[in-house]
Coordinates of C-alpha atoms and ligand atoms in Angstrom, one line a residue:
Chain E
M284 CA 111.9 56.4 91.6
S285 CA 111.4 58.9 94.4
T286 CA 109.8 58.1 97.6
T287 CA 108.0 60.8 99.6
T288 CA 108.3 60.6 103.3
I289 CA 105.2 61.5 105.3
N290 CA 106.0 63.4 108.4
T291 CA 103.6 63.5 111.3
Q292 CA 103.4 66.3 113.8
K293 CA 101.3 66.9 116.9
V294 CA 99.1 70.0 116.6
N295 CA 96.8 71.7 119.1
F296 CA 93.7 73.0 117.5
N297 CA 91.5 75.7 119.2
V298 CA 88.3 75.4 117.4
F299 CA 85.5 78.0 117.5
R300 CA 82.2 76.4 118.5
F301 CA 78.8 78.1 118.4
N302 CA 75.2 77.2 117.8
A303 CA 73.0 80.2 117.4
D304 CA 70.0 78.2 118.4
E305 CA 71.4 77.2 121.8
D306 CA 74.5 79.2 122.8
Y307 CA 74.5 82.6 124.2
L308 CA 78.2 83.0 123.5
P309 CA 80.7 81.1 121.3
Y310 CA 83.4 79.0 123.0
Y311 CA 86.6 77.3 121.9
E312 CA 87.1 73.5 122.0
N313 CA 90.5 72.0 122.1
Y314 CA 91.5 69.1 119.9
S315 CA 95.0 67.6 119.8
M316 CA 95.8 65.6 116.7
D317 CA 98.6 64.0 114.8
V318 CA 98.8 65.8 111.4
T319 CA 100.5 64.4 108.4
S320 CA 102.4 66.6 105.9
E321 CA 100.1 65.7 103.1
E322 CA 96.9 66.9 104.8
V323 CA 95.0 70.0 103.9
V324 CA 92.9 72.1 106.4
L325 CA 89.7 70.4 105.2
D326 CA 91.1 67.0 106.3
I327 CA 91.3 68.4 109.8
L328 CA 87.7 69.7 109.8
N329 CA 86.6 66.2 108.5
R330 CA 88.5 64.5 111.3
I331 CA 87.1 66.7 114.0
K332 CA 83.6 65.8 112.8
W333 CA 84.3 62.1 112.1
D334 CA 86.5 61.3 115.1
H335 CA 85.6 63.8 117.8
D336 CA 82.2 65.4 117.5
G337 CA 79.6 64.6 114.9
S338 CA 77.8 67.9 115.5
F339 CA 80.7 70.0 114.3
S340 CA 79.5 71.9 111.2
Y341 CA 81.2 73.4 108.2
R342 CA 80.5 73.9 104.5
R343 CA 82.3 72.0 101.8
S344 CA 81.4 70.4 98.5
C345 CA 83.8 70.1 95.7
R346 CA 87.1 69.6 97.6
H347 CA 88.8 71.0 94.5
G348 CA 88.9 74.8 95.1
I349 CA 86.0 75.4 92.8
C350 CA 82.7 75.6 94.8
G351 CA 84.0 78.3 97.1
T352 CA 82.1 77.1 100.2
C353 CA 84.9 76.0 102.5
A354 CA 86.7 79.3 103.3
I355 CA 87.5 79.7 107.0
K356 CA 90.2 81.4 109.1
V357 CA 93.3 79.8 110.6
N358 CA 95.0 82.0 113.1
G359 CA 93.2 85.0 111.5
R360 CA 94.4 84.1 108.0
V361 CA 91.6 83.4 105.5
T362 CA 92.1 80.1 103.8
L363 CA 90.2 77.9 101.4
A364 CA 90.2 74.8 103.6
C365 CA 90.4 72.3 100.8
K366 CA 93.4 74.0 99.2
E367 CA 95.5 75.1 102.1
S368 CA 98.2 72.6 103.1
M369 CA 98.7 71.9 106.8
T370 CA 102.4 71.9 106.4
D371 CA 102.2 75.6 105.3
M372 CA 100.0 76.5 108.2
I373 CA 102.4 74.9 110.7
E374 CA 105.3 76.6 109.0
I375 CA 103.8 80.0 109.3
F376 CA 102.1 79.7 112.7
G377 CA 103.7 76.7 114.6
N378 CA 101.8 73.9 116.3
E379 CA 99.1 76.0 118.0
L380 CA 96.3 76.7 115.5
T381 CA 93.0 78.5 116.0
I382 CA 90.2 77.6 113.6
E383 CA 87.5 80.1 113.2
P384 CA 84.7 81.0 110.7
L385 CA 85.2 83.7 108.1
S386 CA 83.3 86.2 110.3
K387 CA 82.7 85.5 113.9
K388 CA 79.9 88.0 114.2
R389 CA 78.0 86.3 111.3
A390 CA 78.4 82.7 112.8
I391 CA 75.3 80.5 112.7
K392 CA 76.9 77.2 113.6
D393 CA 80.6 76.6 114.1
M394 CA 82.3 77.4 110.7
I395 CA 79.0 78.2 109.0
I396 CA 78.2 81.9 108.6
D397 CA 75.4 83.9 107.2
K398 CA 76.9 85.2 104.0
A399 CA 73.8 87.2 103.0
D400 CA 75.7 90.6 103.0
F401 CA 78.2 89.1 100.6
W402 CA 75.6 87.9 98.2
E403 CA 73.5 91.1 98.3
K404 CA 76.5 93.2 97.5
H405 CA 77.6 90.8 94.8
E406 CA 74.2 90.9 93.2
A407 CA 73.9 94.6 93.3
V408 CA 76.7 95.2 90.8
T409 CA 74.9 93.4 88.0
P410 CA 77.4 90.5 87.9
Y411 CA 76.4 89.1 84.5
L412 CA 76.7 90.1 80.9
D413 CA 74.0 92.7 80.4
T414 CA 73.4 93.2 76.7
E415 CA 70.9 93.0 73.8
I416 CA 71.1 89.6 72.1
D417 CA 70.5 89.3 68.4
E418 CA 68.2 86.4 68.2
N419 CA 69.2 85.6 64.7
P420 CA 72.9 86.2 64.6
T421 CA 74.6 86.0 61.2
A422 CA 78.2 85.9 62.6
E423 CA 80.1 84.6 65.6
N424 CA 80.6 86.9 68.5
L425 CA 84.4 86.9 68.5
V426 CA 86.5 88.0 71.3
T427 CA 90.2 88.5 70.6
P428 CA 92.8 87.2 73.0
A429 CA 93.8 90.7 74.0
Q430 CA 90.2 91.5 74.8
A431 CA 89.9 88.4 76.9
N432 CA 93.1 89.3 78.7
A433 CA 91.6 92.6 79.7
L434 CA 89.5 90.7 82.3
D435 CA 92.8 90.1 84.1
E436 CA 91.6 86.8 85.6
A437 CA 88.7 88.5 87.4
D438 CA 86.5 85.9 85.8
L439 CA 88.2 83.2 88.0
C440 CA 86.3 84.3 91.1
I441 CA 84.6 81.5 92.9
Q442 CA 82.7 83.8 95.3
C443 CA 84.3 82.2 98.3
G444 CA 84.1 85.5 100.3
A445 CA 87.7 85.2 101.6
C446 CA 88.6 88.7 100.4
H447 CA 85.3 90.1 101.6
Y448 CA 85.7 88.9 105.2
A449 CA 89.4 89.8 105.2
C450 CA 88.6 93.4 104.3
P451 CA 88.8 95.7 107.4
V452 CA 86.4 98.2 105.8
V453 CA 83.7 95.6 105.3
E454 CA 84.2 94.6 109.0
I455 CA 83.6 98.2 110.2
S456 CA 81.2 99.7 107.6
D457 CA 78.1 98.0 106.2
A458 CA 78.0 100.6 103.4
F459 CA 81.2 99.4 101.8
M460 CA 80.6 97.0 98.9
G461 CA 83.8 95.1 99.5
P462 CA 86.5 93.7 97.3
A463 CA 84.6 90.8 95.7
A464 CA 81.7 92.9 94.5
F465 CA 84.1 95.5 93.0
A466 CA 86.2 92.8 91.4
A467 CA 82.9 91.4 89.8
A468 CA 81.9 94.8 88.7
Y469 CA 85.3 95.2 87.0
R470 CA 85.0 91.7 85.4
F471 CA 81.9 92.7 83.5
E472 CA 82.9 96.3 82.8
A473 CA 86.1 95.0 81.2
D474 CA 84.2 92.5 79.0
V475 CA 83.7 93.8 75.4
R476 CA 80.5 91.9 75.1
D477 CA 78.8 93.8 77.9
G478 CA 76.4 96.6 77.0
N479 CA 75.6 98.0 80.4
D480 CA 76.3 101.8 80.3
S481 CA 75.4 102.6 83.9
R482 CA 77.2 99.9 86.0
L483 CA 80.3 102.0 86.5
T484 CA 78.5 105.0 87.8
D485 CA 76.0 102.9 89.7
V486 CA 78.8 101.1 91.5
N487 CA 80.4 104.4 92.3
Q488 CA 77.2 105.5 93.9
M489 CA 76.3 102.3 95.8
G490 CA 76.8 102.3 99.5
S491 CA 79.9 104.3 100.2
G492 CA 81.2 104.0 96.7
V493 CA 84.5 102.8 95.3
W494 CA 86.7 105.3 97.2
D495 CA 86.6 104.0 100.8
C496 CA 89.1 101.2 100.3
V497 CA 92.1 101.8 102.7
K498 CA 94.5 100.1 100.3
C499 CA 95.6 97.5 102.9
F500 CA 96.0 94.7 100.3
E501 CA 94.4 92.2 102.7
C502 CA 92.1 91.1 99.8
A503 CA 95.0 90.5 97.5
E504 CA 96.7 88.4 100.1
A505 CA 93.5 86.5 100.9
C506 CA 92.3 85.5 97.4
P507 CA 92.9 81.8 96.7
K508 CA 92.5 82.5 93.0
E509 CA 95.1 85.3 93.0
I510 CA 92.5 87.8 91.6
N511 CA 94.0 90.8 93.3
P512 CA 90.7 92.6 94.0
I513 CA 92.4 95.9 95.1
E514 CA 94.1 96.1 91.7
K515 CA 90.6 95.8 90.1
I516 CA 89.4 98.6 92.4
G517 CA 92.2 100.7 91.2
K518 CA 91.2 99.9 87.6
L519 CA 87.6 101.0 88.4
H520 CA 89.1 104.3 89.7
N521 CA 91.1 104.7 86.5
M522 CA 88.0 103.9 84.4
L523 CA 85.9 106.5 86.2
F524 CA 88.6 109.2 85.5
Q525 CA 89.3 108.1 82.0
S526 CA 85.6 108.1 81.0
G527 CA 85.1 111.5 82.7
Q528 CA 82.5 110.0 85.0
A529 CA 84.4 110.7 88.3
N530 CA 82.3 113.2 90.2
S531 CA 84.0 115.7 92.4
N532 CA 84.2 114.5 96.0
V533 CA 86.9 114.5 98.6
A534 CA 88.4 111.2 97.4
T535 CA 88.6 112.2 93.7
R536 CA 90.0 115.6 94.5
H537 CA 92.5 114.0 96.7
A538 CA 93.7 111.8 93.8
V539 CA 93.7 114.7 91.3
G540 CA 95.4 116.9 93.9
F541 CA 98.5 114.8 93.7
E542 CA 99.0 115.6 90.1
K543 CA 98.5 119.3 90.7
S544 CA 101.0 119.3 93.6
I545 CA 103.6 117.3 91.6
K546 CA 103.3 119.7 88.7
R547 CA 103.9 122.6 91.0
N548 CA 106.6 121.2 93.3
G549 CA 107.6 117.7 92.2
V550 CA 107.0 116.7 95.8
L551 CA 103.7 116.9 97.6
D552 CA 102.4 120.0 99.4
E553 CA 100.8 118.0 102.2
G554 CA 98.8 120.8 103.7
G555 CA 97.7 122.1 100.3
L556 CA 96.6 118.7 99.3
V557 CA 94.2 118.4 102.3
L558 CA 92.9 121.9 101.6
Y559 CA 92.2 121.2 98.0
S560 CA 90.6 117.8 98.8
E561 CA 88.4 119.0 101.6
L562 CA 87.4 122.5 100.4
A563 CA 85.1 123.8 103.2
G564 CA 85.4 120.5 105.0
I565 CA 88.9 121.6 106.1
V566 CA 87.5 123.1 109.3
K567 CA 87.3 119.6 111.0
H568 CA 91.1 119.3 110.5
V569 CA 91.9 122.5 112.3
P570 CA 92.4 121.2 115.8
V571 CA 94.9 118.5 114.7
A572 CA 96.6 120.9 112.3
L573 CA 97.2 123.4 115.1
K574 CA 98.8 120.7 117.3
M575 CA 100.9 119.5 114.4
F576 CA 101.9 123.1 113.6
S577 CA 103.0 123.7 117.2
K578 CA 105.3 120.6 116.9
G579 CA 106.9 121.8 113.6
K580 CA 105.0 119.3 111.6
I581 CA 103.5 121.6 109.0
V582 CA 105.5 123.2 106.3
P583 CA 103.9 126.3 104.7
P584 CA 103.7 126.4 100.9
W585 CA 106.7 128.7 100.7
G586 CA 108.8 126.4 102.8
I587 CA 108.4 123.4 100.6
I588 CA 111.7 122.2 99.0
K589 CA 110.9 121.6 95.4
S590 CA 112.4 118.7 93.5
D591 CA 115.6 119.4 91.6
N592 CA 115.1 119.3 87.8
L593 CA 111.5 120.2 88.3
D594 CA 111.2 121.1 84.6
E595 CA 111.6 117.4 83.7
I596 CA 108.8 116.5 86.0
Q597 CA 106.5 119.2 84.5
K598 CA 107.3 118.0 81.0
L599 CA 106.5 114.4 81.9
V600 CA 103.2 115.3 83.6
K601 CA 102.3 117.2 80.4
S602 CA 103.3 114.5 78.0
S603 CA 102.2 111.4 79.9
S604 CA 98.8 112.4 81.4
T605 CA 95.8 110.4 80.2
A606 CA 93.1 111.0 82.8
K607 CA 90.3 113.6 82.8
F608 CA 88.7 115.4 85.7
Chain J
M129 CA 132.1 94.2 104.3
G130 CA 132.8 97.6 102.7
K131 CA 130.9 100.7 103.7
L132 CA 127.3 100.4 102.8
K133 CA 126.0 103.1 100.4
Y134 CA 122.5 103.7 99.2
A135 CA 120.5 106.2 97.2
L136 CA 117.9 107.6 99.6
F137 CA 114.4 108.3 98.4
T138 CA 113.0 110.3 101.3
G139 CA 109.5 110.7 100.1
C140 CA 107.5 113.8 100.9
T141 CA 106.4 113.0 104.5
A142 CA 109.9 112.9 106.0
K143 CA 110.5 116.3 104.6
Q144 CA 107.3 117.8 105.9
S145 CA 105.0 116.2 108.5
T146 CA 107.6 113.9 110.1
P147 CA 110.8 116.0 110.4
E148 CA 111.8 113.7 113.3
Q149 CA 112.0 110.8 110.9
M150 CA 114.4 112.6 108.6
M151 CA 116.6 113.6 111.5
S152 CA 116.7 110.2 113.1
T153 CA 117.3 108.5 109.7
M154 CA 120.4 110.6 109.2
A155 CA 121.6 110.2 112.8
V156 CA 121.3 106.4 112.7
A157 CA 122.9 106.2 109.3
E158 CA 125.9 108.1 110.7
K159 CA 126.0 105.8 113.7
L160 CA 126.0 102.8 111.5
D161 CA 128.4 104.3 109.0
I162 CA 126.0 103.9 106.2
E163 CA 126.3 106.5 103.4
L164 CA 123.0 107.9 102.1
V165 CA 123.0 109.8 98.9
E166 CA 119.7 111.8 98.8
L167 CA 117.8 111.7 95.5
T168 CA 117.0 115.4 95.5
E169 CA 115.6 115.1 91.9
A170 CA 112.9 112.7 93.0
S171 CA 109.2 113.5 92.8
C172 CA 106.4 112.2 95.0
C173 CA 105.7 108.5 94.4
G174 CA 101.9 109.2 94.1
A175 CA 101.2 107.5 97.4
S176 CA 98.7 105.1 95.5
H177 CA 96.3 108.1 94.9
L178 CA 98.0 109.4 91.8
Q179 CA 97.8 105.8 90.7
D180 CA 94.0 105.9 91.0
Y181 CA 93.9 109.0 88.9
D182 CA 96.4 108.3 86.2
D183 CA 98.2 105.0 86.4
F184 CA 100.6 105.5 83.4
L185 CA 101.7 108.9 84.7
S186 CA 102.5 107.4 88.0
L187 CA 104.6 104.7 86.4
V188 CA 106.6 107.3 84.4
L189 CA 107.3 109.5 87.4
N190 CA 108.3 106.5 89.6
A191 CA 110.5 105.2 86.8
R192 CA 112.2 108.6 86.7
N193 CA 113.0 108.4 90.4
I194 CA 114.4 104.9 90.0
A195 CA 116.4 106.1 86.9
Y196 CA 118.2 108.6 89.2
A197 CA 119.2 105.8 91.6
E198 CA 120.4 103.8 88.6
K199 CA 122.6 106.8 87.5
H200 CA 124.4 106.5 90.9
G201 CA 124.6 102.7 90.4
L202 CA 123.1 102.3 93.9
T203 CA 120.3 100.4 95.5
M204 CA 117.4 102.7 96.3
V205 CA 116.5 102.8 100.0
T206 CA 113.0 104.1 101.0
I207 CA 111.9 105.2 104.5
C208 CA 108.2 105.1 103.9
N209 CA 106.1 101.9 103.4
T210 CA 103.9 103.5 100.8
C211 CA 106.9 104.9 98.8
Q212 CA 108.4 101.4 99.0
L213 CA 105.2 99.8 97.7
N214 CA 104.7 102.2 94.8
T215 CA 108.3 102.3 93.7
A216 CA 108.8 98.5 94.0
M217 CA 105.4 98.0 92.2
T218 CA 106.6 100.2 89.3
K219 CA 109.9 98.2 89.1
H220 CA 108.0 94.9 89.1
R221 CA 105.6 96.0 86.4
L222 CA 108.3 97.4 84.1
D223 CA 110.7 94.5 84.6
N224 CA 107.9 92.0 83.7
N225 CA 106.4 93.8 80.8
A226 CA 108.7 94.8 77.9
D227 CA 106.0 96.7 76.1
L228 CA 105.1 98.8 79.1
K229 CA 108.8 99.5 79.8
A230 CA 109.3 100.6 76.3
R231 CA 106.3 103.0 76.5
V232 CA 107.6 104.5 79.8
N233 CA 111.1 104.8 78.4
E234 CA 109.8 106.6 75.3
K235 CA 108.5 109.3 77.8
L236 CA 111.7 109.3 79.9
E237 CA 113.7 109.9 76.7
E238 CA 112.1 113.3 76.3
V239 CA 114.0 114.4 79.4
G240 CA 117.2 112.4 78.6
L241 CA 116.6 109.6 81.1
V242 CA 116.2 105.9 80.8
Y243 CA 114.9 103.2 83.1
A244 CA 117.0 100.1 82.9
G245 CA 115.9 98.0 85.9
T246 CA 119.4 97.8 87.4
S247 CA 118.7 99.2 90.9
K248 CA 117.2 97.2 93.7
I249 CA 114.6 99.0 95.8
T250 CA 114.4 98.2 99.5
H251 CA 113.0 99.7 102.7
F252 CA 115.6 100.9 105.2
L253 CA 114.3 98.3 107.7
Y254 CA 115.2 95.4 105.3
A255 CA 118.5 97.1 104.2
I256 CA 119.5 97.0 107.9
I257 CA 118.4 93.4 108.3
D258 CA 119.8 92.1 105.0
D259 CA 122.9 94.1 104.5
F260 CA 124.0 95.5 107.9
G261 CA 122.9 92.7 110.1
L262 CA 121.0 92.6 113.4
D263 CA 123.8 90.8 115.1
K264 CA 126.0 93.8 114.5
I265 CA 123.3 96.2 115.8
K266 CA 123.1 94.0 118.9
K267 CA 126.8 94.4 119.5
M268 CA 126.6 98.2 119.1
V269 CA 123.7 98.7 121.6
V270 CA 124.8 100.9 124.5
T271 CA 121.4 101.6 126.1
P272 CA 119.5 98.3 125.9
L273 CA 115.7 99.0 125.8
S274 CA 115.1 96.2 128.3
Q275 CA 112.8 98.1 130.5
F276 CA 110.3 98.7 127.7
N277 CA 107.5 96.6 126.2
I278 CA 107.5 97.8 122.6
A279 CA 104.6 97.1 120.2
P280 CA 105.7 96.7 116.6
F281 CA 103.3 98.2 114.0
Y282 CA 104.4 96.9 110.6
G283 CA 102.3 98.9 108.2
C284 CA 100.5 97.3 105.2
H285 CA 102.7 98.5 102.5
N286 CA 105.9 96.8 103.8
I287 CA 104.3 93.4 104.1
R288 CA 101.5 93.1 101.5
P289 CA 101.2 92.1 98.7
S290 CA 103.7 89.6 100.0
E291 CA 104.8 88.2 96.7
L292 CA 106.0 91.6 95.6
Q293 CA 107.5 92.5 98.9
N294 CA 109.5 89.4 99.2
E295 CA 111.1 90.2 95.8
T296 CA 112.6 93.3 97.4
H297 CA 114.5 91.8 100.3
D298 CA 116.4 88.6 101.1
T299 CA 115.0 87.8 104.6
P300 CA 111.5 86.3 103.9
E301 CA 108.6 87.9 105.7
N302 CA 105.2 86.3 106.1
S303 CA 102.4 89.0 106.1
Y304 CA 100.3 86.9 108.5
N305 CA 103.2 86.5 111.0
P306 CA 105.8 89.1 110.2
T307 CA 109.0 89.1 112.3
S308 CA 111.4 91.8 110.9
L309 CA 110.3 94.6 113.3
D310 CA 110.1 92.2 116.2
D311 CA 113.6 91.1 115.5
L312 CA 114.8 94.7 115.4
I313 CA 113.2 95.4 118.7
I314 CA 114.9 92.3 120.2
A315 CA 118.2 93.4 118.7
C316 CA 117.8 96.8 120.5
G317 CA 117.3 94.9 123.7
G318 CA 113.5 95.6 124.0
N319 CA 110.6 93.3 124.8
T320 CA 108.2 92.8 121.9
V321 CA 104.5 93.0 122.4
D322 CA 102.4 90.5 120.4
Y323 CA 98.9 91.8 119.6
E324 CA 96.4 91.2 116.9
Q325 CA 96.7 94.5 115.0
K326 CA 100.4 94.5 114.6
N327 CA 100.1 93.6 110.9
K328 CA 96.8 95.4 110.3
C329 CA 96.0 98.7 108.6
C330 CA 96.1 102.0 110.3
G331 CA 93.5 103.5 107.9
F332 CA 95.7 106.3 106.7
H333 CA 94.7 106.1 103.0
A334 CA 91.0 106.6 103.6
E335 CA 91.3 109.3 106.2
L336 CA 89.7 112.0 104.2
Q337 CA 86.9 110.1 102.5
A338 CA 86.1 107.6 105.3
P339 CA 87.2 109.3 108.5
K340 CA 85.2 107.0 110.8
V341 CA 86.6 103.8 109.3
A342 CA 90.1 105.2 109.4
A343 CA 89.8 106.4 113.0
T344 CA 88.4 103.0 114.1
L345 CA 91.4 101.2 112.5
T346 CA 93.8 103.6 114.2
G347 CA 91.9 103.2 117.5
N348 CA 91.9 99.4 117.3
A349 CA 95.6 99.4 116.7
I350 CA 96.5 101.6 119.7
A351 CA 94.0 99.8 121.9
G352 CA 95.5 96.4 120.9
A353 CA 99.0 97.6 121.8
M354 CA 97.7 99.1 125.1
D355 CA 95.9 95.9 126.0
G356 CA 99.1 94.0 125.3
N357 CA 100.8 96.1 128.0
A358 CA 102.9 98.1 125.6
D359 CA 104.9 101.2 126.9
W360 CA 105.1 102.5 123.3
M361 CA 104.8 101.5 119.7
V362 CA 107.3 101.5 116.9
T363 CA 106.7 101.7 113.1
P364 CA 108.8 101.8 109.9
C365 CA 106.1 103.9 108.1
P366 CA 105.8 107.7 108.6
L367 CA 102.1 107.6 107.4
C368 CA 101.2 105.0 110.1
H369 CA 103.1 107.3 112.5
L370 CA 101.0 110.3 111.5
K371 CA 97.8 108.3 112.2
L372 CA 98.9 106.8 115.4
D373 CA 100.7 109.9 116.8
T374 CA 98.4 112.7 115.7
Q375 CA 94.9 111.2 115.5
T376 CA 94.4 109.9 119.0
H377 CA 91.5 112.1 119.7
H378 CA 89.4 110.9 116.6
A379 CA 90.6 107.4 117.3
S380 CA 89.4 107.5 120.9
V381 CA 86.0 108.8 119.9
A382 CA 85.7 106.1 117.2
V383 CA 86.5 103.2 119.5
G384 CA 84.8 104.6 122.6
R385 CA 87.8 104.6 124.9
E386 CA 90.8 106.7 125.6
V387 CA 93.6 105.5 123.4
S388 CA 97.1 107.0 123.3
L389 CA 100.7 105.7 123.3
P390 CA 104.0 107.3 122.4
V391 CA 104.9 106.1 118.8
L392 CA 108.5 106.0 117.7
H393 CA 109.9 105.7 114.2
M394 CA 112.1 102.6 113.9
Q395 CA 115.0 105.0 113.3
Q396 CA 114.4 106.7 116.7
M397 CA 114.2 103.4 118.5
I398 CA 117.6 102.3 117.0
G399 CA 119.0 105.7 117.8
L400 CA 118.0 105.4 121.4
A401 CA 119.5 102.0 121.8
L402 CA 122.8 103.0 120.1
G403 CA 123.1 106.1 122.3
C404 CA 122.3 108.9 119.8
P405 CA 121.6 112.1 121.8
P406 CA 117.7 112.4 122.0
E407 CA 117.8 115.9 120.5
T408 CA 119.2 114.4 117.2
L409 CA 116.2 112.1 117.1
G410 CA 113.6 114.8 117.0
M411 CA 111.4 113.6 119.9
K412 CA 110.0 117.1 120.4
H413 CA 108.2 116.9 117.1
H414 CA 105.7 114.3 118.4
V415 CA 102.1 115.2 119.1
T416 CA 101.7 112.4 121.6
K417 CA 104.4 113.2 124.1
V418 CA 107.4 110.8 124.2
D419 CA 107.6 110.9 128.0
F420 CA 110.2 108.3 128.7
V421 CA 113.3 109.8 127.2
Ligands
SF4_832 S1 92.6 96.7 99.9 FE1 90.6 97.8 100.0 S2 89.1 96.3 99.3 FE2 91.0 95.2 99.7 S3 90.8 94.4 101.8 FE3 91.9 96.4 101.9 S4 90.2 97.9 102.2 FE4 89.3 96.0 101.5
SF4_833 S1 87.9 87.6 94.6 FE1 89.1 85.7 95.3 S2 88.8 85.8 97.5 FE2 87.3 87.2 96.7 S3 85.4 85.9 96.5 FE3 86.5 85.8 94.5 S4 87.8 84.0 94.6 FE4 87.1 84.5 96.7
SF4_834 S1 99.6 100.9 107.6 FE1 98.4 102.6 106.9 S2 99.8 104.2 106.4 FE2 101.0 102.4 106.7 S3 101.2 101.6 104.7 FE3 99.3 100.7 105.5 S4 97.7 102.0 105.0 FE4 99.5 103.1 104.6
FES835 S1 85.3 72.5 99.1 FE1 84.8 73.6 97.3 S2 86.3 75.2 97.3 FE2 86.8 74.0 99.0

């Protein structure tokens, strides 16, 4: 029989405190506690409330990683409080931990935030099966394992908002729908039972569309269900091109421009790519381009060193391409 | 330890917009007695944008690049975070999906190549840490950078997604508290600057479609380093470098304050510490003047 030893460590917690009804500015309260190796972050929140300050507020319900309410930030890292082990947190960050809500600017009381923007964006993508139902079905509506796998676990989302509030574009731009909404859009687009023909184009036209993601992978890192929202955003991009619904804009031309450039040179023609993507919009790049040129940072099209065995690359581009533009 | 030898995938940027990175890579490799065999047959990795357009094509082209490294029987070394991500992602997907690998190889066969999965793919930063060793670098330093506060800027595509990234190197890296670049700065005798944005995004990949978002991210990064009292920044990614070095005007407008710092490629930093002559490190190719050399 194995025995587990429970280690105890002293940890200093800097905890974000704020009450929108009373406080002008948030402040940080310090709590020093002995933490055992079997505790999760939620245990610490409970102990702050039970042992230190009964007014401390946070959301939690299931304690099993299912309700999605308990997401907060520890040292800037989004975590589902009921799932995240304290041992891991101490291993990554040491014994000084800062506990904050998912979004400080949306704080209402301590860890509790106003998640309205998250829910509005989520709702906007029609996050449900949208189809005509036969009221007197004569057969089962069968879904094959392969068809079910196409969802790629996007159906496991618990709407915790961890990815959304980890996304730097959401933080800066209200127009960006965010990783969770896009992952939900993908989840229903990929479902064979869904009959909505306009979701894909709608999503592409909502807010700033699907192209403003900076590809930082913060959402992939944040998601407690390992849904990998950025991968789903990539799949939405692929779906738009494959179905021929990608309209011509600077982002789509930028993506297509890579293929054109690779066909011509194997490598990228960086200047040519910007020109092809921007069209007349190129003028705004002129000042920076001139500075770069003066520092020997711009290679003219005739100066580009093409890949060796370019014929192989050209042959592969021809035989392996699947997308349309 | 025998002489280290790698297949070098330069990517497109080192050959065009950041010539100083190419120069300093070669200068440092020579100093460290590392042999780099340049993969002149390689195509662009797609930079995650070709992936948006045509995922399968991007897999085929990246598998072709890796196949050339395999032909040499060498580990592939990248010098761009985004090249590293896209190449390593291709390897991961093909090595874990026999059906996909077969479909890609069917295409490669048309040009007489095959992807086997035998070459490792690692960024030069991790090759130096894992294979060469920071202790050895430390011993070789002739000009310790001790008078400088240096702000590391890691770049997303070397640290996230962490599961994939940690498959490619031995020294574990935590994306929320990365240490590799800090360790390199310390090995070169410099003082590291700790600031919030060091593991955040520079915004490069949305520069055309979301210029304000991209410029704000760039501005926040430089501002964070400045407020941390940095003399300059250092990065392993040429795309981050382009943002931080050439876009300071847009970044300053976006964040409402003047932001600007010299930004060095990690190769240039190593080169300075090891006594490479500055002209071999290409300092004159920077838009934001490197005023301390
Ligand atoms: S990868 Fe895209 S969607 Fe995900 S967090 Fe970054 S910017 Fe947001
Ligand atoms: S995708 Fe993941 S992180 Fe985002 S809301 Fe759903 S479960 Fe949470
Ligand atoms: S930091 Fe910026 S340029 Fe570097 S890899 Fe990330 S998105 Fe790309
Ligand atoms: S309490 Fe329900 S997910 Fe954490």
